[in-house]
Amino acid sequence: MSALELTVSQLNEYVRRSLASDPMLRGITLTGELSNFKRHVSGHWYFTLKDEGASIACAMFRQNAASVRFAPADGQRVRLTGSVGLYVRSGSYQFYAERMERDGTGELYLRFEALKRRLHAEGLFDASLKKPLPLLPCGVGIVTSGTGAVMHDIARVAWRRFPGMPLYLCPVKVQGEGAAEEIAGGLRLLDALPQAQVIIVGRGGGSLEDLWAFNEEAVARAIAACQTPVISAVGHETDVTIADFVADVRAATPSAAAELAVPDRGRLVADLASGSTRLVLAAQRMLQTKRQALQVLQARIAAQAPEGLSERLRLRMEALQTRLNAAFAADLSKRRQRLEAAAIRLRSSGPEQTLSRGYAIALREGKPVRDASTLAPGDGLTLVFASGGAQATVSQVVKEEEAWQPEP
């Protein structure tokens, strides 16, 4: 008999029909705790329902979700009614919920919320208490299991980023009875180690029960008491513990914690070279600026030197003397020109011109005679001609209204 040959789609479809036709898998009720609850933009809900021993993927379509009268959230205990089916495309087995009812809140989740509220009220989550991570630690302390993959992941990332970076492992139990006390003790031990300048505390992913040691008060208070910066790296990115709230920095995964704690040596070297170049250029620019300022000061000092000042004063005095001489010469020339013009006007308006035309000036006792009535016969006169002069005696005086006739 030859084997039946099927495609993957055919096989998944056969299984889906088999599950759908099984009356035992329809109309059943499951009770458990919600986790990874997500609301899709389509209105469908996707989540996981789990108990102490197992979990199952669940989906609740929009038309059924609309009938739920409370807001589902991780940690809540619920009762689901629905059927088991198979999602053909991925071949995943899941529970399709048609109805959801409250069944109380998970005990662990209640404890988690109670401790979270109490520690928050005490201020252990205060951002002002968070310590910065060192740029280049001398070494990294690690509190985790000595046999798990977490240590190998951290070492791989740390030594890839900075070969030879010292790592100090304090192996502890990360789940089960006594795990919280061991983790707290490991934190105290590495906090007292000077070589460990940053501490990573964490483990791989797991259920709320698996991660519960990192929700214990002893671990939270040990982290808060550390003087050394602490990076919490518990579980996967979606897992949140009390340790994450108290730690100085939360990392999504242990590998991410290693990247936060250990710098990239290559980038540090490149940044150092770049910074050195910028420093040299800045020093050169500053030196050039100072040199130019010094040259300006030297020029000012030289300008204020006695010999320079004396030379400038001499040159200034010479310039002033030249301007004074030029001004004096110009003023003298203007005065000479005015004097010559005045002399010309004087000559043109003086007696010389009159005398040259045949007239004479009569003087008595050195003063010109302007009116004949002031004379008397016998008075002596001096007659001034254009050339020379003569003495005369008045023999006759004629008044202005009388016609003057010379004596025969």
mmCIF file with all atom_site columns, N, CA and C in Angstrom, residues 57 98 129 141 152 194 240 254 289 329:
data_model
loop_
_atom_site.group_PDB
_atom_site.id
_atom_site.type_symbol
_atom_site.label_atom_id
_atom_site.label_alt_id
_atom_site.label_comp_id
_atom_site.label_asym_id
_atom_site.label_entity_id
_atom_site.label_seq_id
_atom_site.pdbx_PDB_ins_code
_atom_site.Cartn_x
_atom_site.Cartn_y
_atom_site.Cartn_z
_atom_site.occupancy
_atom_site.B_iso_or_equiv
_atom_site.pdbx_formal_charge
_atom_site.auth_seq_id
_atom_site.auth_comp_id
_atom_site.auth_asym_id
_atom_site.auth_atom_id
_atom_site.pdbx_PDB_model_num
ATOM 1  N N  . ALA A 1 57  ? -2.544  29.066  23.117 1.00 0.00 ? 57  ALA A N  1
ATOM 2  C CA . ALA A 1 57  ? -2.827  30.292  22.384 1.00 0.00 ? 57  ALA A CA 1
ATOM 3  C C  . ALA A 1 57  ? -4.328  30.403  22.168 1.00 0.00 ? 57  ALA A C  1
ATOM 4  N N  . GLU A 1 98  ? -15.480 32.108  22.644 1.00 0.00 ? 98  GLU A N  1
ATOM 5  C CA . GLU A 1 98  ? -16.721 32.767  22.245 1.00 0.00 ? 98  GLU A CA 1
ATOM 6  C C  . GLU A 1 98  ? -17.308 33.594  23.383 1.00 0.00 ? 98  GLU A C  1
ATOM 7  N N  . LEU A 1 129 ? 16.843  58.690  41.822 1.00 0.00 ? 129 LEU A N  1
ATOM 8  C CA . LEU A 1 129 ? 17.763  57.738  42.452 1.00 0.00 ? 129 LEU A CA 1
ATOM 9  C C  . LEU A 1 129 ? 18.565  56.943  41.430 1.00 0.00 ? 129 LEU A C  1
ATOM 10 N N  . GLY A 1 141 ? 30.162  43.173  36.634 1.00 0.00 ? 141 GLY A N  1
ATOM 11 C CA . GLY A 1 141 ? 29.693  42.096  37.479 1.00 0.00 ? 141 GLY A CA 1
ATOM 12 C C  . GLY A 1 141 ? 28.405  41.508  36.917 1.00 0.00 ? 141 GLY A C  1
ATOM 13 N N  . HIS A 1 152 ? 26.727  33.223  28.696 1.00 0.00 ? 152 HIS A N  1
ATOM 14 C CA . HIS A 1 152 ? 27.393  33.101  27.398 1.00 0.00 ? 152 HIS A CA 1
ATOM 15 C C  . HIS A 1 152 ? 26.978  34.239  26.465 1.00 0.00 ? 152 HIS A C  1
ATOM 16 N N  . PRO A 1 194 ? 35.479  46.345  44.061 1.00 0.00 ? 194 PRO A N  1
ATOM 17 C CA . PRO A 1 194 ? 35.802  47.600  43.371 1.00 0.00 ? 194 PRO A CA 1
ATOM 18 C C  . PRO A 1 194 ? 35.960  47.444  41.864 1.00 0.00 ? 194 PRO A C  1
ATOM 19 N N  . VAL A 1 240 ? 8.100   42.027  32.516 1.00 0.00 ? 240 VAL A N  1
ATOM 20 C CA . VAL A 1 240 ? 8.389   43.138  33.423 1.00 0.00 ? 240 VAL A CA 1
ATOM 21 C C  . VAL A 1 240 ? 8.362   42.614  34.848 1.00 0.00 ? 240 VAL A C  1
ATOM 22 N N  . PRO A 1 254 ? 19.326  40.059  28.159 1.00 0.00 ? 254 PRO A N  1
ATOM 23 C CA . PRO A 1 254 ? 20.705  40.053  28.659 1.00 0.00 ? 254 PRO A CA 1
ATOM 24 C C  . PRO A 1 254 ? 21.719  40.552  27.627 1.00 0.00 ? 254 PRO A C  1
ATOM 25 N N  . THR A 1 289 ? 44.394  83.045  16.762 1.00 0.00 ? 289 THR A N  1
ATOM 26 C CA . THR A 1 289 ? 43.677  84.201  17.299 1.00 0.00 ? 289 THR A CA 1
ATOM 27 C C  . THR A 1 289 ? 44.543  84.971  18.289 1.00 0.00 ? 289 THR A C  1
ATOM 28 N N  . ALA A 1 329 ? 50.815  133.226 4.098  1.00 0.00 ? 329 ALA A N  1
ATOM 29 C CA . ALA A 1 329 ? 51.126  133.742 2.758  1.00 0.00 ? 329 ALA A CA 1
ATOM 30 C C  . ALA A 1 329 ? 49.847  134.096 2.011  1.00 0.00 ? 329 ALA A C  1
#
